């Protein structure tokens, strides 16, 4: 059973930066896709950034500000977030898919103050 554990969330002022980490209990090399989602209060969970076979994709709202990356040697996926805005506030979840099985982390809170 693969476990994903996020870290790196916190409170930051608008314009600031944070780097989220998602550590997997096993090898992430076997994952078909990896991604970061977020859920703001009262809103649905949405895809923020993803990696599929080395190609990355981003939500329009974060393009140019967020960067997703992976370190296979450390079994970790990162989300570098810059120029943060109050609307980036939410719980950020790491997601990974192996075949038809989808794994989620427990989430990490990101709060951006204006």
mmCIF file of C-alpha atoms in Angstrom:
data_model
loop_
_atom_site.group_PDB
_atom_site.id
_atom_site.type_symbol
_atom_site.label_atom_id
_atom_site.label_comp_id
_atom_site.label_asym_id
_atom_site.label_seq_id
_atom_site.Cartn_x
_atom_site.Cartn_y
_atom_site.Cartn_z
ATOM 1 C CA UNK A 1 0.000 0.000 0.000
ATOM 2 C CA UNK A 2 1.530 3.253 -1.131
ATOM 3 C CA UNK A 3 1.256 6.255 1.147
ATOM 4 C CA UNK A 4 1.689 9.868 0.138
ATOM 5 C CA UNK A 5 2.607 12.438 2.776
ATOM 6 C CA UNK A 6 2.545 16.150 2.043
ATOM 7 C CA UNK A 7 4.496 18.809 3.878
ATOM 8 C CA UNK A 8 5.547 22.417 3.454
ATOM 9 C CA UNK A 9 2.254 24.221 3.821
ATOM 10 C CA UNK A 10 1.815 27.255 6.010
ATOM 11 C CA UNK A 11 0.866 30.899 6.236
ATOM 12 C CA UNK A 12 2.488 33.305 3.803
ATOM 13 C CA UNK A 13 1.865 36.855 2.684
ATOM 14 C CA UNK A 14 0.703 37.630 -0.818
ATOM 15 C CA UNK A 15 3.652 37.687 -3.185
ATOM 16 C CA UNK A 16 5.542 35.139 -1.144
ATOM 17 C CA UNK A 17 6.656 31.624 -1.972
ATOM 18 C CA UNK A 18 6.267 28.128 -0.597
ATOM 19 C CA UNK A 19 7.506 24.736 -1.655
ATOM 20 C CA UNK A 20 5.304 21.740 -1.019
ATOM 21 C CA UNK A 21 6.716 18.246 -0.856
ATOM 22 C CA UNK A 22 4.980 14.922 -1.299
ATOM 23 C CA UNK A 23 6.938 11.932 -0.089
ATOM 24 C CA UNK A 24 5.870 8.483 -1.232
ATOM 25 C CA UNK A 25 6.380 5.373 0.878
ATOM 26 C CA UNK A 26 7.441 3.486 -2.218
ATOM 27 C CA UNK A 27 9.023 4.215 -5.554
ATOM 28 C CA UNK A 28 7.317 6.939 -7.551
ATOM 29 C CA UNK A 29 8.916 5.602 -10.698
ATOM 30 C CA UNK A 30 5.962 3.257 -11.112
ATOM 31 C CA UNK A 31 3.402 6.053 -11.007
ATOM 32 C CA UNK A 32 1.695 6.733 -14.332
ATOM 33 C CA UNK A 33 0.892 10.244 -13.227
ATOM 34 C CA UNK A 34 1.500 12.508 -10.275
ATOM 35 C CA UNK A 35 -0.177 15.743 -9.406
ATOM 36 C CA UNK A 36 -1.161 18.411 -6.964
ATOM 37 C CA UNK A 37 -4.776 19.358 -6.301
ATOM 38 C CA UNK A 38 -6.200 22.004 -4.052
ATOM 39 C CA UNK A 39 -9.526 22.565 -2.387
ATOM 40 C CA UNK A 40 -10.599 25.992 -1.228
ATOM 41 C CA UNK A 41 -13.368 26.373 1.371
ATOM 42 C CA UNK A 42 -16.744 25.763 -0.213
ATOM 43 C CA UNK A 43 -15.241 24.785 -3.549
ATOM 44 C CA UNK A 44 -14.533 21.559 -5.370
ATOM 45 C CA UNK A 45 -11.101 20.032 -5.448
ATOM 46 C CA UNK A 46 -9.256 21.140 -8.582
ATOM 47 C CA UNK A 47 -6.108 20.081 -10.379
ATOM 48 C CA UNK A 48 -3.299 22.588 -9.932
ATOM 49 C CA UNK A 49 -0.394 20.828 -11.631
ATOM 50 C CA UNK A 50 0.425 17.372 -12.946
ATOM 51 C CA UNK A 51 3.178 15.271 -14.462
ATOM 52 C CA UNK A 52 2.396 12.554 -16.960
ATOM 53 C CA UNK A 53 5.313 10.697 -18.523
ATOM 54 C CA UNK A 54 7.598 13.684 -18.025
ATOM 55 C CA UNK A 55 5.181 16.234 -19.447
ATOM 56 C CA UNK A 56 3.755 18.824 -17.111
ATOM 57 C CA UNK A 57 0.438 20.615 -17.149
ATOM 58 C CA UNK A 58 -0.937 23.450 -15.061
ATOM 59 C CA UNK A 59 -4.203 25.133 -14.268
ATOM 60 C CA UNK A 60 -4.455 28.463 -16.063
ATOM 61 C CA UNK A 61 -4.640 30.252 -12.734
ATOM 62 C CA UNK A 62 -1.147 29.106 -11.704
ATOM 63 C CA UNK A 63 0.746 29.039 -14.994
ATOM 64 C CA UNK A 64 3.997 30.942 -14.734
ATOM 65 C CA UNK A 65 3.848 30.924 -10.929
ATOM 66 C CA UNK A 66 3.857 27.242 -9.918
ATOM 67 C CA UNK A 67 6.271 24.509 -10.946
ATOM 68 C CA UNK A 68 5.807 20.793 -10.384
ATOM 69 C CA UNK A 69 8.814 18.516 -10.328
ATOM 70 C CA UNK A 70 9.767 15.029 -9.226
ATOM 71 C CA UNK A 71 12.854 13.464 -7.740
ATOM 72 C CA UNK A 72 12.704 9.727 -8.373
ATOM 73 C CA UNK A 73 15.745 9.087 -6.190
ATOM 74 C CA UNK A 74 13.972 10.654 -3.210
ATOM 75 C CA UNK A 75 10.510 9.352 -4.148
ATOM 76 C CA UNK A 76 9.253 12.890 -3.794
ATOM 77 C CA UNK A 77 7.131 15.266 -5.832
ATOM 78 C CA UNK A 78 7.413 18.992 -5.311
ATOM 79 C CA UNK A 79 5.263 22.012 -5.995
ATOM 80 C CA UNK A 80 7.174 25.266 -6.028
ATOM 81 C CA UNK A 81 4.742 28.128 -5.606
ATOM 82 C CA UNK A 82 5.762 31.741 -6.201
ATOM 83 C CA UNK A 83 3.931 35.056 -6.391
ATOM 84 C CA UNK A 84 1.237 33.594 -4.182
ATOM 85 C CA UNK A 85 -2.180 35.199 -4.122
ATOM 86 C CA UNK A 86 -4.962 35.031 -1.525
ATOM 87 C CA UNK A 87 -6.987 32.963 -3.982
ATOM 88 C CA UNK A 88 -4.314 30.262 -3.791
ATOM 89 C CA UNK A 89 -5.474 29.537 -0.253
ATOM 90 C CA UNK A 90 -6.702 26.017 0.328
ATOM 91 C CA UNK A 91 -5.750 22.493 1.268
ATOM 92 C CA UNK A 92 -3.249 21.061 -1.184
ATOM 93 C CA UNK A 93 -3.337 17.339 -1.883
ATOM 94 C CA UNK A 94 -0.796 15.133 -3.555
ATOM 95 C CA UNK A 95 -2.201 12.585 -5.993
ATOM 96 C CA UNK A 96 -0.673 9.630 -7.747
ATOM 97 C CA UNK A 97 -1.997 6.980 -10.099
ATOM 98 C CA UNK A 98 -0.665 3.492 -10.631
ATOM 99 C CA UNK A 99 -2.710 1.708 -13.246
ATOM 100 C CA UNK A 100 -6.329 2.200 -12.182
ATOM 101 C CA UNK A 101 -5.486 2.828 -8.537
ATOM 102 C CA UNK A 102 -5.404 6.415 -7.313
ATOM 103 C CA UNK A 103 -3.629 7.446 -4.152
ATOM 104 C CA UNK A 104 -4.150 10.629 -2.136
ATOM 105 C CA UNK A 105 -2.196 12.272 0.616
ATOM 106 C CA UNK A 106 -3.818 13.748 3.687
ATOM 107 C CA UNK A 107 -3.365 17.324 2.510
ATOM 108 C CA UNK A 108 -1.450 20.351 3.705
ATOM 109 C CA UNK A 109 -2.960 23.771 4.380
ATOM 110 C CA UNK A 110 -1.741 26.802 2.474
ATOM 111 C CA UNK A 111 -3.007 30.189 3.585
ATOM 112 C CA UNK A 112 -2.077 33.350 1.717
ATOM 113 C CA UNK A 113 -2.831 36.595 3.496
ATOM 114 C CA UNK A 114 -3.436 39.851 1.659
#
